[in-house]
Amino acid sequence: MLVYPSLYWLAAAVLSDLGCAMDHKSVTIQNNDPLIYFHGRWDSSPGTWWAGSGFKLNVKNLASLGLNLGQHTTAPLTSVGVSFDYGEFVTVNISDGSNTIPIPSVKSGSETETVVRINVEGWQNNRMNLESITLNEGASLLPYIPSKLAFQFIGDSLSAGQFLPQGVDQAWPFLVGESFKAEHVVTAQPGAALSDVVSFGNEHGVSFQFFRTEDTGYFFTTDHNFTTPWNFARDKPAATHVVIHIGANDAAQNITDAQFVQVYTDFITRLRTIYHAQPIFVFTPWGWPNPDGTFGEYFVGQYQKIVDMRHEIGDKNVFLVNTTGWVTFADVFPDNQHPNVEGHQKIATNFQTWLEDWGLQPNTHWPTPA
């Protein structure tokens, strides 16, 4: 789905193009520059997998910005969200070759530092193969200092932003990360079950795929139809809080209550080999809202059982998040019952309130100043 930028951004694009045309020299940043802060999952090309993967830059004297992308970039284009100085994310369509990223005119030519954040929006058609970055003459990279607060979200379509105009950038996990001024990675795939079964075109479940670099769409990617282990040491900082909302597709694949509890508890056990003591938040389903006010429910009572089983073995840092009542029929798209834009905002607000009541307060500022 294409999203058209505002007139402000269209004007900025024209100004940016003119600025590039006037540049006699430029600064090329190679993709292995240590001052590029990569987040999410990237393969060795380097190319993105999973919605929300991208990078951040801290640039001094920014006047123009270009992305030079390789052949593994989704054709004919992939949509990315672009934010300057922690402002709103705006959709820009990019493709293989040279791409000019529009810069708001208020920042163009500034002698100050500019924080640029770019991430792929979609859960599919989301591969950005970064070869290099082009900046204007006189610009230089400075270190980007990440937030010490970092969320890892794990889920399916209800977390990946499926059907939203701006994809994951409008989804509740992304919104929560932004509201807490935290780093945030969303490892979520529409149609995927937690159980390692084929589900709605996904060759594997999240209990397998979470530990791989590639998302579950790898199976249909002709230039990369294989998986590689993900090196969690690349997540810097490591997640300080882990949030899981999953199970709808397990129910659709007729996974029994007992099977689901087993695969979920096994999954948490494996997560604990990476996140040894971090809080893990287990969402109950908000269900599938119907026009008459009823809900399609699944695995009723099983999420509480999963949390109780962790507590019984001494893992008290697993918490149940009861989402009952968070989503009504007014908060979903009527034809597919997935949360709409307003629904995701409502979920994000509810979870932020829940986290604050639990004891986690949002950061007052981003560590890298803008």
Short mmCIF file of C-alpha atoms in Angstrom, two decimals, residues 56-365:
data_model
loop_
_atom_site.label_atom_id
_atom_site.label_comp_id
_atom_site.label_asym_id
_atom_site.label_seq_id
_atom_site.Cartn_x
_atom_site.Cartn_y
_atom_site.Cartn_z
CA LYS A 56 19.91 5.17 12.91
CA LEU A 57 22.38 7.96 12.18
CA ASN A 58 23.61 10.97 14.09
CA VAL A 59 24.75 13.43 11.43
CA LYS A 60 26.53 16.75 11.81
CA ASN A 61 25.83 19.43 9.18
CA LEU A 62 23.21 17.42 7.29
CA ALA A 63 21.91 18.96 4.06
CA SER A 64 21.33 15.95 1.81
CA LEU A 65 20.93 12.23 2.34
CA GLY A 66 20.98 9.38 -0.15
CA LEU A 67 20.70 5.62 0.20
CA ASN A 68 22.50 3.45 -2.31
CA LEU A 69 20.82 0.07 -2.35
CA GLY A 70 21.77 -3.27 -3.85
CA GLN A 71 19.99 -5.89 -5.91
CA HIS A 72 18.51 -7.72 -2.92
CA THR A 73 16.25 -4.74 -2.23
CA THR A 74 12.60 -5.62 -2.83
CA ALA A 75 11.51 -4.84 -6.39
CA PRO A 76 9.99 -2.65 -7.60
CA LEU A 77 10.18 -0.86 -4.23
CA THR A 78 10.06 -1.19 -0.49
CA SER A 79 8.51 1.32 1.88
CA VAL A 80 10.51 2.71 4.75
CA GLY A 81 9.59 5.00 7.60
CA VAL A 82 11.88 8.01 7.99
CA SER A 83 12.08 10.22 11.08
CA PHE A 84 14.25 13.27 11.72
CA ASP A 85 15.05 14.33 15.28
CA TYR A 86 12.52 11.91 16.77
CA GLY A 87 9.67 13.44 14.79
CA GLU A 88 6.87 11.52 13.11
CA PHE A 89 7.76 8.70 10.75
CA VAL A 90 6.91 9.47 7.14
CA THR A 91 6.76 6.86 4.39
CA VAL A 92 9.37 7.02 1.62
CA ASN A 93 9.49 4.44 -1.17
CA ILE A 94 12.98 3.24 -2.08
CA SER A 95 14.38 0.78 -4.61
CA ASP A 96 17.57 -0.76 -5.97
CA GLY A 97 20.03 2.00 -6.93
CA SER A 98 20.39 5.56 -5.70
CA ASN A 99 17.60 7.03 -3.56
CA THR A 100 17.26 10.58 -2.29
CA ILE A 101 15.67 10.88 1.15
CA PRO A 102 13.74 14.15 1.59
CA ILE A 103 14.96 16.32 4.45
CA PRO A 104 12.66 18.86 6.12
CA SER A 105 13.74 22.30 5.01
CA VAL A 106 14.06 23.49 8.62
CA LYS A 107 16.96 21.06 9.00
CA SER A 108 18.56 21.38 5.59
CA GLY A 109 21.93 23.11 5.75
CA SER A 110 21.85 23.27 9.53
CA GLU A 111 25.13 23.26 11.45
CA THR A 112 23.51 21.24 14.24
CA GLU A 113 23.37 17.50 14.81
CA THR A 114 20.49 15.59 13.23
CA VAL A 115 19.22 12.18 14.29
CA VAL A 116 17.91 10.17 11.34
CA ARG A 117 15.92 6.96 11.88
CA ILE A 118 14.99 4.69 8.97
CA ASN A 119 13.20 1.33 9.14
CA VAL A 120 11.30 -0.96 6.81
CA GLU A 121 7.57 -0.73 7.45
CA GLY A 122 6.20 -3.94 6.01
CA TRP A 123 6.03 -7.54 7.15
CA GLN A 124 6.63 -8.54 3.54
CA ASN A 125 8.31 -6.83 0.56
CA ASN A 126 10.57 -5.31 3.20
CA ARG A 127 14.12 -6.02 2.11
CA MET A 128 16.51 -3.07 2.11
CA ASN A 129 19.97 -4.06 0.87
CA LEU A 130 22.18 -1.20 2.05
CA GLU A 131 25.39 -0.66 0.07
CA SER A 132 26.31 2.85 1.17
CA ILE A 133 24.98 6.19 2.36
CA THR A 134 25.69 9.49 0.64
CA LEU A 135 25.85 12.74 2.60
CA ASN A 136 26.50 16.28 1.48
CA GLU A 137 29.99 17.76 1.50
CA GLY A 138 30.92 18.82 5.01
CA ALA A 139 28.62 16.34 6.72
CA SER A 140 29.97 13.71 9.07
CA LEU A 141 28.69 10.90 11.26
CA LEU A 142 28.76 11.13 15.03
CA PRO A 143 28.04 8.28 17.45
CA TYR A 144 24.40 7.41 18.03
CA ILE A 145 23.94 6.61 21.71
CA PRO A 146 21.13 4.07 22.13
CA SER A 147 18.62 4.18 24.92
CA LYS A 148 19.42 1.90 27.86
CA LEU A 149 15.78 0.83 27.81
CA ALA A 150 15.16 -1.73 25.03
CA PHE A 151 12.02 -3.72 24.20
CA GLN A 152 11.91 -7.03 22.35
CA PHE A 153 8.40 -7.70 21.02
CA ILE A 154 7.49 -11.16 19.72
CA GLY A 155 4.27 -11.96 17.90
CA ASP A 156 2.18 -12.34 14.76
CA SER A 157 -0.01 -10.07 12.61
CA LEU A 158 -1.50 -8.44 15.70
CA SER A 159 1.94 -7.01 16.49
CA ALA A 160 3.47 -6.63 13.01
CA GLY A 161 1.06 -3.94 11.83
CA GLN A 162 -0.61 -5.94 9.07
CA PHE A 163 -3.25 -3.91 7.18
CA LEU A 164 -2.06 -0.58 8.62
CA PRO A 165 -1.18 2.18 6.10
CA GLN A 166 2.33 2.55 7.58
CA GLY A 167 2.74 -1.02 8.72
CA VAL A 168 4.73 -1.65 11.88
CA ASP A 169 5.33 2.08 12.41
CA GLN A 170 1.67 2.40 13.44
CA ALA A 171 1.51 -0.86 15.41
CA TRP A 172 1.17 -0.91 19.19
CA PRO A 173 4.67 -2.33 19.91
CA PHE A 174 6.33 0.43 17.90
CA LEU A 175 4.17 3.05 19.60
CA VAL A 176 5.02 1.72 23.05
CA GLY A 177 8.75 1.81 22.25
CA GLU A 178 8.45 5.38 21.05
CA SER A 179 6.41 6.53 24.05
CA PHE A 180 9.06 5.14 26.42
CA LYS A 181 11.90 6.65 24.32
CA ALA A 182 13.33 3.16 24.11
CA GLU A 183 15.06 1.05 21.51
CA HIS A 184 12.57 -1.49 20.20
CA VAL A 185 12.70 -4.56 17.95
CA VAL A 186 9.51 -6.19 16.66
CA THR A 187 10.01 -9.83 15.68
CA ALA A 188 6.52 -10.64 14.50
CA GLN A 189 5.12 -12.35 11.41
CA PRO A 190 1.50 -12.40 10.20
CA GLY A 191 0.00 -15.85 9.88
CA ALA A 192 2.71 -17.55 11.92
CA ALA A 193 1.92 -19.78 14.85
CA LEU A 194 4.18 -20.09 17.86
CA SER A 195 4.21 -23.84 17.26
CA ASP A 196 6.66 -24.90 14.58
CA VAL A 197 3.99 -25.79 12.02
CA VAL A 198 3.13 -24.58 8.54
CA SER A 199 0.59 -21.81 8.96
CA PHE A 200 -0.90 -19.44 6.37
CA GLY A 201 2.15 -19.57 4.10
CA ASN A 202 4.71 -19.57 6.90
CA GLU A 203 6.98 -22.59 6.64
CA HIS A 204 7.95 -22.38 10.31
CA GLY A 205 6.52 -21.14 13.55
CA VAL A 206 7.92 -18.32 15.64
CA SER A 207 9.34 -20.79 18.19
CA PHE A 208 11.81 -21.72 15.42
CA GLN A 209 12.03 -18.53 13.39
CA PHE A 210 12.71 -16.15 16.27
CA PHE A 211 16.17 -17.63 16.58
CA ARG A 212 16.93 -17.11 12.88
CA THR A 213 18.03 -13.99 11.03
CA GLU A 214 15.35 -14.31 8.38
CA ASP A 215 11.62 -13.86 8.86
CA THR A 216 9.24 -16.60 7.80
CA GLY A 217 8.95 -15.15 4.30
CA TYR A 218 12.41 -16.49 3.47
CA PHE A 219 10.82 -19.61 1.96
CA PHE A 220 9.54 -17.66 -1.04
CA THR A 221 12.61 -15.44 -1.49
CA THR A 222 14.42 -16.80 -4.55
CA ASP A 223 17.76 -15.13 -3.82
CA HIS A 224 17.78 -16.18 -0.15
CA ASN A 225 15.50 -19.14 0.49
CA PHE A 226 17.39 -20.42 3.50
CA THR A 227 17.83 -19.46 7.14
CA THR A 228 20.86 -18.55 9.23
CA PRO A 229 21.16 -18.42 13.02
CA TRP A 230 20.73 -14.98 14.58
CA ASN A 231 23.63 -13.81 16.72
CA PHE A 232 21.90 -12.17 19.68
CA ALA A 233 25.17 -10.45 20.60
CA ARG A 234 24.35 -8.10 17.71
CA ASP A 235 21.39 -6.72 19.65
CA LYS A 236 22.98 -3.72 21.32
CA PRO A 237 21.76 -3.03 23.82
CA ALA A 238 20.30 -6.41 24.66
CA ALA A 239 16.58 -6.26 25.35
CA THR A 240 15.77 -5.14 28.88
CA HIS A 241 12.10 -6.18 28.57
CA VAL A 242 10.53 -8.95 26.47
CA VAL A 243 6.87 -8.83 25.39
CA ILE A 244 5.03 -11.77 23.78
CA HIS A 245 1.60 -11.67 22.19
CA ILE A 246 0.92 -14.80 20.16
CA GLY A 247 -1.43 -17.76 19.79
CA ALA A 248 -4.17 -16.81 17.33
CA ASN A 249 -2.65 -18.84 14.51
CA ASP A 250 -1.94 -21.81 16.77
CA ALA A 251 -5.68 -21.89 17.48
CA ALA A 252 -6.39 -21.64 13.74
CA GLN A 253 -4.13 -24.65 13.16
CA ASN A 254 -6.02 -26.68 15.79
CA ILE A 255 -3.17 -26.82 18.27
CA THR A 256 -4.63 -28.20 21.50
CA ASP A 257 -4.46 -26.42 24.84
CA ALA A 258 -1.91 -28.93 26.14
CA GLN A 259 0.24 -28.64 23.02
CA PHE A 260 0.18 -24.85 23.18
CA VAL A 261 1.15 -24.73 26.84
CA GLN A 262 4.03 -27.10 26.14
CA VAL A 263 5.41 -25.17 23.16
CA TYR A 264 5.01 -21.82 24.97
CA THR A 265 6.78 -23.00 28.12
CA ASP A 266 9.55 -24.57 26.02
CA PHE A 267 9.87 -21.27 24.15
CA ILE A 268 10.28 -19.28 27.36
CA THR A 269 12.83 -21.80 28.59
CA ARG A 270 14.86 -21.20 25.45
CA LEU A 271 14.40 -17.43 25.73
CA ARG A 272 15.92 -17.66 29.19
CA THR A 273 19.20 -18.83 27.63
CA ILE A 274 19.39 -15.35 26.05
CA TYR A 275 17.41 -13.12 28.40
CA HIS A 276 18.52 -14.58 31.71
CA ALA A 277 16.68 -12.33 34.13
CA GLN A 278 14.79 -9.77 32.05
CA PRO A 279 11.06 -9.35 32.71
CA ILE A 280 8.96 -11.33 30.24
CA PHE A 281 5.40 -10.12 29.71
CA VAL A 282 2.89 -12.70 28.46
CA PHE A 283 -0.18 -11.16 26.83
CA THR A 284 -3.53 -12.88 27.01
CA PRO A 285 -5.53 -12.57 23.76
CA TRP A 286 -7.95 -9.69 23.49
CA GLY A 287 -9.87 -11.98 21.16
CA TRP A 288 -11.67 -11.45 17.89
CA PRO A 289 -14.36 -8.77 18.45
CA ASN A 290 -17.76 -9.25 16.83
CA PRO A 291 -20.36 -6.56 15.97
CA ASP A 292 -22.74 -7.89 18.65
CA GLY A 293 -20.18 -7.33 21.40
CA THR A 294 -19.12 -10.96 21.73
CA PHE A 295 -15.57 -12.19 21.20
CA GLY A 296 -13.96 -15.14 19.51
CA GLU A 297 -11.74 -16.58 22.25
CA TYR A 298 -8.89 -19.08 22.20
CA PHE A 299 -6.68 -20.82 24.77
CA VAL A 300 -8.82 -19.49 27.60
CA GLY A 301 -6.96 -19.79 30.90
CA GLN A 302 -3.86 -21.29 29.30
CA TYR A 303 -1.72 -18.14 29.45
CA GLN A 304 -2.23 -17.96 33.21
CA LYS A 305 -1.18 -21.61 33.40
CA ILE A 306 2.00 -20.84 31.44
CA VAL A 307 2.93 -18.01 33.81
CA ASP A 308 2.09 -20.13 36.86
CA MET A 309 4.34 -22.93 35.61
CA ARG A 310 7.26 -20.50 35.33
CA HIS A 311 6.62 -19.25 38.85
CA GLU A 312 6.54 -22.82 40.16
CA ILE A 313 10.11 -23.40 38.97
CA GLY A 314 11.28 -20.16 40.56
CA ASP A 315 11.07 -17.77 37.59
CA LYS A 316 9.11 -14.94 39.18
CA ASN A 317 10.06 -12.47 36.46
CA VAL A 318 7.35 -13.65 34.05
CA PHE A 319 4.18 -11.58 34.20
CA LEU A 320 0.69 -12.01 32.81
CA VAL A 321 -0.79 -9.00 30.99
CA ASN A 322 -4.55 -9.39 30.94
CA THR A 323 -5.77 -7.57 27.83
CA THR A 324 -9.46 -8.35 28.31
CA GLY A 325 -11.51 -5.37 27.13
CA TRP A 326 -8.63 -3.60 25.41
CA VAL A 327 -10.10 -4.06 21.92
CA THR A 328 -13.71 -3.78 20.80
CA PHE A 329 -15.31 -4.06 17.36
CA ALA A 330 -14.88 -0.30 16.91
CA ASP A 331 -11.12 -0.78 17.21
CA VAL A 332 -10.73 -3.31 14.37
CA PHE A 333 -11.11 -3.50 10.61
CA PRO A 334 -14.59 -5.04 10.16
CA ASP A 335 -13.54 -7.41 7.38
CA ASN A 336 -10.60 -9.04 9.19
CA GLN A 337 -10.94 -8.12 12.90
CA HIS A 338 -7.35 -6.89 13.12
CA PRO A 339 -6.80 -3.66 15.05
CA ASN A 340 -7.08 -0.49 12.97
CA VAL A 341 -4.89 2.58 13.46
CA GLU A 342 -6.96 3.82 16.39
CA GLY A 343 -7.10 0.32 17.83
CA HIS A 344 -3.32 0.03 17.89
CA GLN A 345 -3.09 3.43 19.56
CA LYS A 346 -5.57 2.27 22.20
CA ILE A 347 -3.61 -0.94 22.86
CA ALA A 348 -0.37 1.04 23.15
CA THR A 349 -1.95 3.44 25.65
CA ASN A 350 -3.36 0.58 27.71
CA PHE A 351 -0.03 -1.24 27.82
CA GLN A 352 1.88 1.91 28.69
CA THR A 353 -0.49 2.46 31.61
CA TRP A 354 -0.05 -1.19 32.62
CA LEU A 355 3.75 -0.88 32.52
CA GLU A 356 3.74 2.33 34.53
CA ASP A 357 1.51 0.73 37.16
CA TRP A 358 3.91 -2.23 37.18
CA GLY A 359 6.79 0.15 37.84
CA LEU A 360 8.43 1.03 34.52
CA GLN A 361 8.54 4.73 33.76
CA PRO A 362 9.25 6.25 30.31
CA ASN A 363 12.58 7.93 29.74
CA THR A 364 12.38 11.71 29.91
CA HIS A 365 14.66 12.17 26.89
#
